[in-house]
Coordinates of N, CA and C in Angstrom, one line a residue:
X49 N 53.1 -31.6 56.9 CA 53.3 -32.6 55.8 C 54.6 -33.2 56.0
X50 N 54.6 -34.5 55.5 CA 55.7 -35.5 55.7 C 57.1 -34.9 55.1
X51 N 58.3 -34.7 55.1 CA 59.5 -34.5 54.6 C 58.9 -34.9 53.5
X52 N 59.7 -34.2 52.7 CA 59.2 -34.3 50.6 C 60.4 -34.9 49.9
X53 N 60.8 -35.5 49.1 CA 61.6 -35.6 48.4 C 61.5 -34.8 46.9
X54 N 62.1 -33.8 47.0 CA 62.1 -32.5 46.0 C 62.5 -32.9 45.0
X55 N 62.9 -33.3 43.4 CA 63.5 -33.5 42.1 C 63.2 -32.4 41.3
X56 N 63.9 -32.0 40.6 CA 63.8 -30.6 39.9 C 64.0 -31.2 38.2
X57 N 63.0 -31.1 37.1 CA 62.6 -31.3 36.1 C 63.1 -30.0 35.2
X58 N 64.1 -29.9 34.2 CA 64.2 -29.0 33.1 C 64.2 -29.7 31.5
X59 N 63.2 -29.7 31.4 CA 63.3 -29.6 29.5 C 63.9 -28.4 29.3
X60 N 64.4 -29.4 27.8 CA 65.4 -28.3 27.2 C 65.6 -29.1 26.0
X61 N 64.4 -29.6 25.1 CA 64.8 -30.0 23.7 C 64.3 -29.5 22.7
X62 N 64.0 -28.2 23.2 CA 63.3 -27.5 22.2 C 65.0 -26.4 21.4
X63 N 64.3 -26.0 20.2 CA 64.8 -25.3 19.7 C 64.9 -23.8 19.6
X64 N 63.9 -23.2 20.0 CA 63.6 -21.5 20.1 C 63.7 -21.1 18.9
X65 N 62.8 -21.2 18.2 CA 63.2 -20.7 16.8 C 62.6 -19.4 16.4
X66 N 62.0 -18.9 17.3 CA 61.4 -17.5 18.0 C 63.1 -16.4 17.8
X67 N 63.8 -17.1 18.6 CA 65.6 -16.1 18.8 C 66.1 -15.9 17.4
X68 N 65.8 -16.6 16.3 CA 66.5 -16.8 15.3 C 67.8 -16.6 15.1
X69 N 68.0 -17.4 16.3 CA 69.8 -17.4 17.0 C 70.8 -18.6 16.1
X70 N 70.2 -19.5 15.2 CA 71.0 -20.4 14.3 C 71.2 -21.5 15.6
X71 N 70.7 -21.5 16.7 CA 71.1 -22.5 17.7 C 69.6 -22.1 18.9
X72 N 70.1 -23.7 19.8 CA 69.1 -23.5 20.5 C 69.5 -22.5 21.5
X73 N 68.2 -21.9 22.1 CA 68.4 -20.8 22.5 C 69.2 -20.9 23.8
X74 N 69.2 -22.0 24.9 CA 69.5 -22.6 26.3 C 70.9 -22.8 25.9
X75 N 71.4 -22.6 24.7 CA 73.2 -22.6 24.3 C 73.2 -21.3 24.2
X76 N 72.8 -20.1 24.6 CA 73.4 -18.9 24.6 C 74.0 -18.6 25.4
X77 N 75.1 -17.5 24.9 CA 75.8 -17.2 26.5 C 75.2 -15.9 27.0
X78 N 74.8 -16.5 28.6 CA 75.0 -14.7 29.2 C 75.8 -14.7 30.1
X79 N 76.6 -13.8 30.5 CA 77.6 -13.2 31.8 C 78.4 -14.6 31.8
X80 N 79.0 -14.9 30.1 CA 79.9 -16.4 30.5 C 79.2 -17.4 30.9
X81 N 77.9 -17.8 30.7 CA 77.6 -19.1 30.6 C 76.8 -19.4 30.0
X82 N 76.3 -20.8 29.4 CA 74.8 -20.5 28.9 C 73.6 -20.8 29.5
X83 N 72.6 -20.7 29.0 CA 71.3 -19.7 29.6 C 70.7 -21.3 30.0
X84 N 71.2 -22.3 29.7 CA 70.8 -23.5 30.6 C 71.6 -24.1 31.8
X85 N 72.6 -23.6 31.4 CA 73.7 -23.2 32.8 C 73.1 -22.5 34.3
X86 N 73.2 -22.0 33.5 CA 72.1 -20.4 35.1 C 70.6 -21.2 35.4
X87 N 69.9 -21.7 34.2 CA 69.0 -22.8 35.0 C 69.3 -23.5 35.9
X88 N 70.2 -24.6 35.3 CA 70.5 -25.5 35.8 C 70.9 -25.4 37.9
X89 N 72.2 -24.2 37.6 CA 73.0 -24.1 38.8 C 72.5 -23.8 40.1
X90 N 71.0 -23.1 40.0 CA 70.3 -22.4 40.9 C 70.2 -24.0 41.6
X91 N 69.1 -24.5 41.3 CA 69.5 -26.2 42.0 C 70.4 -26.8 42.1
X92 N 71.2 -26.4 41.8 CA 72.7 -27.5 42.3 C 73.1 -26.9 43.4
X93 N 72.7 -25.6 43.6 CA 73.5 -25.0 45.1 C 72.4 -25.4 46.0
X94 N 71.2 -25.8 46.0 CA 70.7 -26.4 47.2 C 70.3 -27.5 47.2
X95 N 70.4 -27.9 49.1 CA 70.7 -29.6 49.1 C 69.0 -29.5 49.3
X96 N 68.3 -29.3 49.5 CA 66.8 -29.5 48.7 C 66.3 -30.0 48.3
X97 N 67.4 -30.0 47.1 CA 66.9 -30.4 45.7 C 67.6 -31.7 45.4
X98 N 67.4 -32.6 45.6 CA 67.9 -34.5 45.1 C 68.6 -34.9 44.3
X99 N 67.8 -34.3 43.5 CA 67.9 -34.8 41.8 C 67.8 -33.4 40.9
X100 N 68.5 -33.8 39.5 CA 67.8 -32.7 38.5 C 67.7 -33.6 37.1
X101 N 66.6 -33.4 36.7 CA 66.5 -34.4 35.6 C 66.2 -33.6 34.4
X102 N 67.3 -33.2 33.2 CA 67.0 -32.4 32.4 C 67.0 -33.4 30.8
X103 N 65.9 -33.1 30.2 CA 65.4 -33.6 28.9 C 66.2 -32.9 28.0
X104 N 66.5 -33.6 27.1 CA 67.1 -32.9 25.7 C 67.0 -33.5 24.6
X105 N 67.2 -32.9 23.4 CA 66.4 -33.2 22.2 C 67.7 -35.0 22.2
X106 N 67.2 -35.6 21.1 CA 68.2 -36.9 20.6 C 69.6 -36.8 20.0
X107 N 69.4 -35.1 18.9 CA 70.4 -34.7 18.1 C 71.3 -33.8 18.7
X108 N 71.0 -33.1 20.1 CA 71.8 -32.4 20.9 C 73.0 -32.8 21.5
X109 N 74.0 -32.5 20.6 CA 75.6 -32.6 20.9 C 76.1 -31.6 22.0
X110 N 75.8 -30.3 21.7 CA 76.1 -29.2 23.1 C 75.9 -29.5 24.8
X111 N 74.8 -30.3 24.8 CA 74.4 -30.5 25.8 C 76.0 -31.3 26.5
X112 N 76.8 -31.9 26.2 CA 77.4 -32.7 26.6 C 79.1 -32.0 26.5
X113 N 79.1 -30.8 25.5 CA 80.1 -30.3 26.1 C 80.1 -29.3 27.1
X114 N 78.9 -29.5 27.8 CA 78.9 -28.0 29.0 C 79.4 -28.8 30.5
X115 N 80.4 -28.1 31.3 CA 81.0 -28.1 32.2 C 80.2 -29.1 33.4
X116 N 78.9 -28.9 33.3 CA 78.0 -29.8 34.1 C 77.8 -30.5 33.6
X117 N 77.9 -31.7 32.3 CA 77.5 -32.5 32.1 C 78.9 -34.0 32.8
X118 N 77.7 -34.7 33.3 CA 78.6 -35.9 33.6 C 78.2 -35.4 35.7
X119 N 77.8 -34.3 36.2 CA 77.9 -34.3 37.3 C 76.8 -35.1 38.0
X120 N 77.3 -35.2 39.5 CA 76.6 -36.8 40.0 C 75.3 -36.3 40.1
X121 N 75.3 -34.8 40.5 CA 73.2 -34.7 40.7 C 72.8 -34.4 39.9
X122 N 73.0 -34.6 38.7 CA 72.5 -34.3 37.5 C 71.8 -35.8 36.3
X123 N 70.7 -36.1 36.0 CA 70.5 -36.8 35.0 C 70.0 -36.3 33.9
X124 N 70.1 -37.3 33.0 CA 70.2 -36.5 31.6 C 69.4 -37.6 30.2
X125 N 68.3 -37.4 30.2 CA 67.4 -37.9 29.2 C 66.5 -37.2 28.6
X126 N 66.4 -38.5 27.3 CA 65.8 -38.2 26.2 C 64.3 -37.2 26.1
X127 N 64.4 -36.0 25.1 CA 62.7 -35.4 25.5 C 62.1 -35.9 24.2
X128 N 61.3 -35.3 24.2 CA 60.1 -35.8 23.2 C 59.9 -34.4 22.3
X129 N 58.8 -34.7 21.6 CA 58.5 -34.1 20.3 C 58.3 -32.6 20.9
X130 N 57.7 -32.0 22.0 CA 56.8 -31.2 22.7 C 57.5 -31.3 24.1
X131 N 57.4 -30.3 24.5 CA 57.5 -30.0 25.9 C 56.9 -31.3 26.8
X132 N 55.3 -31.1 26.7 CA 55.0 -31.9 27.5 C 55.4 -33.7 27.6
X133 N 55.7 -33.9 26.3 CA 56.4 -35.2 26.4 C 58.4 -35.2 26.9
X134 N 58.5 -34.3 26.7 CA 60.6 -34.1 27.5 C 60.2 -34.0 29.1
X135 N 58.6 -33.8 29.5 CA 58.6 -33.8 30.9 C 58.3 -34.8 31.4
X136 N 57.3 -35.4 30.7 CA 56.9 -37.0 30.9 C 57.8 -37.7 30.9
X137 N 58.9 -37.9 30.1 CA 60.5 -38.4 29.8 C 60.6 -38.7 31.1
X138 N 60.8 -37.2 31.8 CA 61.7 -37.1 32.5 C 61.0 -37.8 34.2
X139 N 59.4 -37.8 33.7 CA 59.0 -38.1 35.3 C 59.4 -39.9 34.9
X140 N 59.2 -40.4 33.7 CA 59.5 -41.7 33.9 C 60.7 -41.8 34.6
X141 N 61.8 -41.6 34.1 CA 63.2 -41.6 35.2 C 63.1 -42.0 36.5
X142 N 61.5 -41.3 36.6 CA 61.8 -41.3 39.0 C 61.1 -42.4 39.1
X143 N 62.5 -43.3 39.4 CA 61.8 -44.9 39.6 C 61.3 -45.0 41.1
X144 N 61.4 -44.0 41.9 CA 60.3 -44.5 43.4 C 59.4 -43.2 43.2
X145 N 57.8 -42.9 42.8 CA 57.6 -41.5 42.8 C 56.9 -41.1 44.2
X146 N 57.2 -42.4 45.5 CA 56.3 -42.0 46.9 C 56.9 -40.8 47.3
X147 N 55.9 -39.9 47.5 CA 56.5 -38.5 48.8 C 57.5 -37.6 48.0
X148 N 57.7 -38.4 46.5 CA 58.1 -37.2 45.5 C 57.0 -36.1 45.1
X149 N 58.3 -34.8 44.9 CA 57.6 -33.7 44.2 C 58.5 -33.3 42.9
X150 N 57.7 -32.8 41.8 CA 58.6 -32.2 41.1 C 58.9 -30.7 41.0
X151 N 59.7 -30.2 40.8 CA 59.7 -28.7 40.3 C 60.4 -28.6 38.7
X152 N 59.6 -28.3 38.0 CA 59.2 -28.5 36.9 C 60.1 -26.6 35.9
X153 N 61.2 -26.8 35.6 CA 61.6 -25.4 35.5 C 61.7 -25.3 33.8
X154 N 61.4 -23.7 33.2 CA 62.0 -23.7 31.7 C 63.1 -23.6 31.6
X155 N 63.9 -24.1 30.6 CA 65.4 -24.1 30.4 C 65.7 -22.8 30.6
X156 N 64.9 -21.6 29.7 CA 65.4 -20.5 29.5 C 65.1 -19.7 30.1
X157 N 64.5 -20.0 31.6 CA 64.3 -18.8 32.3 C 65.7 -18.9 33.5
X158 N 66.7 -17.8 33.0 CA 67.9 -18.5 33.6 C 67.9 -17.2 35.2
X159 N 66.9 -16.4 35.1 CA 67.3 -15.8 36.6 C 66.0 -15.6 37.7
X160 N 65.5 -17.1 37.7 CA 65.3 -17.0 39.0 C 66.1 -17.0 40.4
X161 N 65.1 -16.7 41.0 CA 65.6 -16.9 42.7 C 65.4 -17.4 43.6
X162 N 66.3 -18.1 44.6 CA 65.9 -19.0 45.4 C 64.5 -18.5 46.0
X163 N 64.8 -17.3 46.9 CA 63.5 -17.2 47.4 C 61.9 -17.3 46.8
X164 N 61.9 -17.4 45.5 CA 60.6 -18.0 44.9 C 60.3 -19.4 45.2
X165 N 61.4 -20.1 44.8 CA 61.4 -21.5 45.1 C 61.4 -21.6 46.8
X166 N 61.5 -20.9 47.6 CA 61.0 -21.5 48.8 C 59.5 -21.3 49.1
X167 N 59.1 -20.2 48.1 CA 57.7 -20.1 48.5 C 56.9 -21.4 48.3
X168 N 57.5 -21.6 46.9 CA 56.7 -23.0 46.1 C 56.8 -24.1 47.1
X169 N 57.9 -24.3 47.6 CA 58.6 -25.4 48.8 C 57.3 -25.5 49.8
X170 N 57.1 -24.4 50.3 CA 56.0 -24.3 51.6 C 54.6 -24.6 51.0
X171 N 54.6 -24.8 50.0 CA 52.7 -25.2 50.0 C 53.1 -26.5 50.0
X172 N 51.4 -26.5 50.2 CA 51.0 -27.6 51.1 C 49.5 -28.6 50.1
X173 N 49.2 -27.9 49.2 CA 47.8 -27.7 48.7 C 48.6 -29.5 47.6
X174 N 47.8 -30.4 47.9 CA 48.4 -31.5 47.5 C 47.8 -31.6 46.0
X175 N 47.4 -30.6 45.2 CA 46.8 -30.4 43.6 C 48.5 -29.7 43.2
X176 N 48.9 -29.3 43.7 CA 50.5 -28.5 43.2 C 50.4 -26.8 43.5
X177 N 51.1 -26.1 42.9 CA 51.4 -24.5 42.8 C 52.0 -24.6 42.0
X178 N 52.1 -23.2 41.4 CA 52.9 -22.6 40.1 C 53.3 -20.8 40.2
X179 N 54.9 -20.6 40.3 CA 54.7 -19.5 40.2 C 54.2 -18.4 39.4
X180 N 53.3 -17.3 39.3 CA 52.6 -16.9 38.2 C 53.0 -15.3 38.8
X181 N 52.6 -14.3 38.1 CA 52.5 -12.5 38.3 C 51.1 -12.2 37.7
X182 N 50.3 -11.3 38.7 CA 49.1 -10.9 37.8 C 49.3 -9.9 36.5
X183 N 48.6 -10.2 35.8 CA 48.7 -9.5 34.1 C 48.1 -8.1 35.1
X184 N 48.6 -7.3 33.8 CA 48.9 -5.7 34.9 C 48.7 -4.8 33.7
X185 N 49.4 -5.0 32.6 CA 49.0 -4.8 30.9 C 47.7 -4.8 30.3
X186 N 46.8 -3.8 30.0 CA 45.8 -4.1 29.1 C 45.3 -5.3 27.7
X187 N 45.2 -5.8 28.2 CA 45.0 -7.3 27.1 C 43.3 -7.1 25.9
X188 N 44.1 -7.2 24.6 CA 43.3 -7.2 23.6 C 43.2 -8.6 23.1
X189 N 41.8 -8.9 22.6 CA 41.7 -9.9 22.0 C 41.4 -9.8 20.1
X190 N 42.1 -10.2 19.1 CA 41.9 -9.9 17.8 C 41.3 -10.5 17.4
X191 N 40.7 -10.3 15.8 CA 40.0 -11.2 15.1 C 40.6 -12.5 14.8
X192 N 40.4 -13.6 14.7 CA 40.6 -14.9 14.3 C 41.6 -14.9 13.0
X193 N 41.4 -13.9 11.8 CA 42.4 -13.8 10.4 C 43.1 -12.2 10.5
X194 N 42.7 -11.4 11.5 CA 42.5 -10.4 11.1 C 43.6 -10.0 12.9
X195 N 44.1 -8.3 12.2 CA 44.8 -7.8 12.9 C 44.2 -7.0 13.9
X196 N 43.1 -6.5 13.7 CA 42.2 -5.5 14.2 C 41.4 -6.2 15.7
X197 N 41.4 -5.4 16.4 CA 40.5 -5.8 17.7 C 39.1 -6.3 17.7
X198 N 39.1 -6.9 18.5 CA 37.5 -7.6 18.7 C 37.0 -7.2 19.8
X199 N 37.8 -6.9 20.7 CA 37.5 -6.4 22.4 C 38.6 -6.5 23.0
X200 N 38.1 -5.8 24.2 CA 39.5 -5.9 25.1 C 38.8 -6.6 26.7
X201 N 39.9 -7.4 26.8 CA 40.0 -8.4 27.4 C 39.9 -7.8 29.4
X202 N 39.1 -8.7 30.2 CA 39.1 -8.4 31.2 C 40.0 -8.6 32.1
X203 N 41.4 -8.0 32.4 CA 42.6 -8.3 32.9 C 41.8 -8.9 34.7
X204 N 41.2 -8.9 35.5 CA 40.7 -8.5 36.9 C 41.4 -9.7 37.4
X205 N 41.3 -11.1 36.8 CA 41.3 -12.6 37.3 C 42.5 -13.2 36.5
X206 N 43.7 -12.1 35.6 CA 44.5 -13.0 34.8 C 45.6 -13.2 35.7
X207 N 46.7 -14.3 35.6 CA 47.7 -14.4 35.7 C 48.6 -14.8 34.6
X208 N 49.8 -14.8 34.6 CA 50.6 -14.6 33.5 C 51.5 -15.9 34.3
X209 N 51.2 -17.4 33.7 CA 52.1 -18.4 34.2 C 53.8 -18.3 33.9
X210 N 54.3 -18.8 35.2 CA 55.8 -18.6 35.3 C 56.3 -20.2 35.6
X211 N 57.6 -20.8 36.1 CA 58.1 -22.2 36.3 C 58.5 -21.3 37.5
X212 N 59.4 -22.3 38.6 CA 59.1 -23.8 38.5 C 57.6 -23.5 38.6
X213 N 57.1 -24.7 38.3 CA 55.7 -25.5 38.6 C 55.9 -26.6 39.3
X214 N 54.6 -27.2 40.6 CA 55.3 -27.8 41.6 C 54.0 -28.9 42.0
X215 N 54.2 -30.2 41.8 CA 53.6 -30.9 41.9 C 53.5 -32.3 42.6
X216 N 53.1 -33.2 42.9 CA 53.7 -34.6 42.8 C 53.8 -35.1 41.9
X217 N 54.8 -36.0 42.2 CA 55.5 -36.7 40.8 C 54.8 -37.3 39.8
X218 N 53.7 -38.4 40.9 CA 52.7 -39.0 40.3 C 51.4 -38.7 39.8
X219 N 51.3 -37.9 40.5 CA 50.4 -37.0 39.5 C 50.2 -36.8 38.5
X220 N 51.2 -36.0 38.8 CA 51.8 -35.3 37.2 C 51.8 -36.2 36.3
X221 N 52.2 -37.0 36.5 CA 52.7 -38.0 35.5 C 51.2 -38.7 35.1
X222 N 50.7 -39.1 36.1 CA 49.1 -40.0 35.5 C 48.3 -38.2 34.9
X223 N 48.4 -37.5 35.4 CA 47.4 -36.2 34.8 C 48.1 -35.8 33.0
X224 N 49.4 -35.7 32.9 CA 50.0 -36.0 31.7 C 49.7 -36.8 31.1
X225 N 49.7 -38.1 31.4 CA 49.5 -39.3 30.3 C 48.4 -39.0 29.5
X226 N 47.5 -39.0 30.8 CA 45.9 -38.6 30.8 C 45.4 -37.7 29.5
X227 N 46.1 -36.6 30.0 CA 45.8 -35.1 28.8 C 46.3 -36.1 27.7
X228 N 47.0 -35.6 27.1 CA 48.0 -36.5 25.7 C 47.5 -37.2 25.5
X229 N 46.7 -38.2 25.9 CA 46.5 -39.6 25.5 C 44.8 -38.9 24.7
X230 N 44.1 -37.9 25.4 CA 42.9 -37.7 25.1 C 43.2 -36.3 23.8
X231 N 44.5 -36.2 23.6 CA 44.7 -35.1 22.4 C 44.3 -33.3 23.1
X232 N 44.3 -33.2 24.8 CA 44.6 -31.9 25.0 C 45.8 -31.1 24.8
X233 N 45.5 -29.8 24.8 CA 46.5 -28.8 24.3 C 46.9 -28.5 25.7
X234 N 48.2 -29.0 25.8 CA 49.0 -29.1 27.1 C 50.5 -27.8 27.0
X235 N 50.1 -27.0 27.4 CA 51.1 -26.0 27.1 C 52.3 -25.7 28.7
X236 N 51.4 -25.9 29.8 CA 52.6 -26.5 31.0 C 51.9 -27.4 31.8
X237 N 52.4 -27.3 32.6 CA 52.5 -28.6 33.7 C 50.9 -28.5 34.7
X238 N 50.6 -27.2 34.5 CA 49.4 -26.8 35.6 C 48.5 -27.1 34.3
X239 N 48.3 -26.8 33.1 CA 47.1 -27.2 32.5 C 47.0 -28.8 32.0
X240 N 47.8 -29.8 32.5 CA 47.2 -30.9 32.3 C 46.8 -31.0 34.0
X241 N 47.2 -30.5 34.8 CA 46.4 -30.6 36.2 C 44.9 -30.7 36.2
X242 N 45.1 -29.2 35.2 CA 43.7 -28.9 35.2 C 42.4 -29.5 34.5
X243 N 43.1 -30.0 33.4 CA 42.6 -30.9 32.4 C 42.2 -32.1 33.0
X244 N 42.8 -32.3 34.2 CA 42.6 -33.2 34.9 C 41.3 -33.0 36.2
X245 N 40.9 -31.8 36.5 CA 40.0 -31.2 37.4 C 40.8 -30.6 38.8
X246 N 42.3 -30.7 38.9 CA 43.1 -30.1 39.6 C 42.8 -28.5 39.7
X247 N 43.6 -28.0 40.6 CA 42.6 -26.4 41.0 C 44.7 -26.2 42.3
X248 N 45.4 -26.1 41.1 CA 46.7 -25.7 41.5 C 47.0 -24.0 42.1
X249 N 47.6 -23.8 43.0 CA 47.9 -22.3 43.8 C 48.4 -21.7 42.9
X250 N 48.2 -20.6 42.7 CA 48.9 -19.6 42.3 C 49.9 -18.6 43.3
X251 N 51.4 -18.9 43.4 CA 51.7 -18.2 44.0 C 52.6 -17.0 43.3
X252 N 52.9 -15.8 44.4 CA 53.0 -15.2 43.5 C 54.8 -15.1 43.4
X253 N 55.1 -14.6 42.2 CA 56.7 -14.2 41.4 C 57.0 -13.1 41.0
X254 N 58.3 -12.9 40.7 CA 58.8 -11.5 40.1 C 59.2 -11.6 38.5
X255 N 58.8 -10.5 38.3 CA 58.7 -10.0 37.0 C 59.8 -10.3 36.2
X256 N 61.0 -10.4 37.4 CA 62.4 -10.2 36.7 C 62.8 -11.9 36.4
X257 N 61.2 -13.0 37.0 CA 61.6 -14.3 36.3 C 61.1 -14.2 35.1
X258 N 61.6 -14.1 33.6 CA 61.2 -14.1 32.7 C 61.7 -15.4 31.7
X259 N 60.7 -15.4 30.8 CA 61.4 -16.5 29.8 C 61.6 -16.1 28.8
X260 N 63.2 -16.4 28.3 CA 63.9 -15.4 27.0 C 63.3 -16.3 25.7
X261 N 62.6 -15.8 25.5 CA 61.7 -16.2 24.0 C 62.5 -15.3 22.6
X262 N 62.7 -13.7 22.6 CA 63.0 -13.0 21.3 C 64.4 -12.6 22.0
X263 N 65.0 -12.1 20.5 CA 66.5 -11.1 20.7 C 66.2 -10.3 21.8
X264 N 65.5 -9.5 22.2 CA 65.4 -8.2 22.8 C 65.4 -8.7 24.5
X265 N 65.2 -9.7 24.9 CA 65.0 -10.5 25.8 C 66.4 -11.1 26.6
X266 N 67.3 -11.2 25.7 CA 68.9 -11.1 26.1 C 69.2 -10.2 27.1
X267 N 69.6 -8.8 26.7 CA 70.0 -7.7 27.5 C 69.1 -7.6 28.3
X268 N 68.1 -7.6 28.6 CA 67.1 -7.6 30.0 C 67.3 -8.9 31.1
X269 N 67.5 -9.9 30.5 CA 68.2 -11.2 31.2 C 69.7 -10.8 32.0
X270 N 70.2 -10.2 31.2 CA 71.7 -9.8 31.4 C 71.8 -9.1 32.6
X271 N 70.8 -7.5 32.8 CA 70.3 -6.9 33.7 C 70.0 -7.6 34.9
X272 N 69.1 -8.5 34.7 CA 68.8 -9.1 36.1 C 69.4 -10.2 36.9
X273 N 70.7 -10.8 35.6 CA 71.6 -11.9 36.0 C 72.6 -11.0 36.7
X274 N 72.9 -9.7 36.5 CA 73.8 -8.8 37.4 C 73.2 -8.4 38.7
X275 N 72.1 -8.2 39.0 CA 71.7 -7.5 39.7 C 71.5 -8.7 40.9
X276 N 71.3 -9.8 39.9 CA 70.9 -11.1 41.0 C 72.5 -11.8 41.6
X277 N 73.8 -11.6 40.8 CA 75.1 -11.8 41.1 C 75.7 -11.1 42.4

């Protein structure tokens, strides 16, 4: 395949109201920085990566006192109501999208590792890849009002989706409009693929990429931002 022109995509206009941290969650500090910081940086150390185009909400003032803002590989626009519109934001930005790809990252998953993202790098499969872990957990399914089980769930075929997510630019972008415009429930980047009839790779990742959703999710982040230091 032809040399790629890589751009790296982070929303980050959400709020996390999950942490009940009184702020958004991607302004927390771990090991002295915050948890959009350690996103962020992992792409700034490699020349790979072109661009990084990170979404943020309208009323986000933080965003602008952090040490990276203002740097040259970095852009910085407006997101939308939802995730999947701070991404769309962001694919509008790439005013040439030929022979682009995006990698598509959560703000708050702050300890990945290079070496995932080379895996993602090496496909080839022109529908995208996503890094995912097979579900490994016994999975229940509940009643609809009710707390109580209904069955338990066939784990054999699950995966447990992870970021980056890795696509072409334009794609993504016409398979996004696409979903949204028809009122699908677009929760990442591979299910408006799919929504679209796409049939994205699943490659695989480590456990220790996680996305800090609750309190308890900090000190485990902390753990693996040392271990990855």
């Amino acid at each position: 395949m032809p040399s790629r022109k890589i751009i790296a995509i982070i929303p980050a206009a959400g709020v996390g109201s999950r942490m009940e941290a009184g702020k958004a969650k991607q302004y927390l500090l771990l090991e002295g920085k915050t948890i959009l910081q350690h996103s962020i940086e992992l792409f700034l150390q490699h020349n790979e990566i072109a661009r990084i185009i990170v979404a943020i909400s309208p009323e986000d003032e933080e965003a602008r006192q952090l040490p990276l803002y203002g740097h040259a590989k970095i852009q910085w626009v407006m997101g939308g109501k939802n995730r999947a519109d701070s991404v769309l934001n962001a694919l509008k930005a790439i005013e040439d999208t030929h022979n682009t790809w995006v990698l598509v990252h959560d703000a708050a998953r702050p300890c990945l590792r290079w070496q995932e993202v080379e895996k993602l790098l090496q496909v080839e499969n022109p529908q995208g890849a996503i890094l995912a872990i097979p579900v490994v957990d016994t999975l229940k399914k509940a009643f609809a009002q009710k707390n109580g089980i209904e069955k338990t769930v066939d784990r054999a075929q699950l995966w447990q989706a992870q970021t980056p997510q890795f696509f072409p630019a334009q794609a993504l972008r016409d398979n996004l409009q696409k979903a949204l415009k028809q009122g699908a429930d677009i929760t990442d980047e591979a299910s408006a693929m799919e929504f679209c009839q796409a049939t994205p790779e699943l490659v695989l990742g480590r456990k220790s990429n996680l996305k800090i959703t609750y309190p308890e999710d900090l000190a485990l982040a902390e753990f693996y931002l040392r271990e990855k230091i």
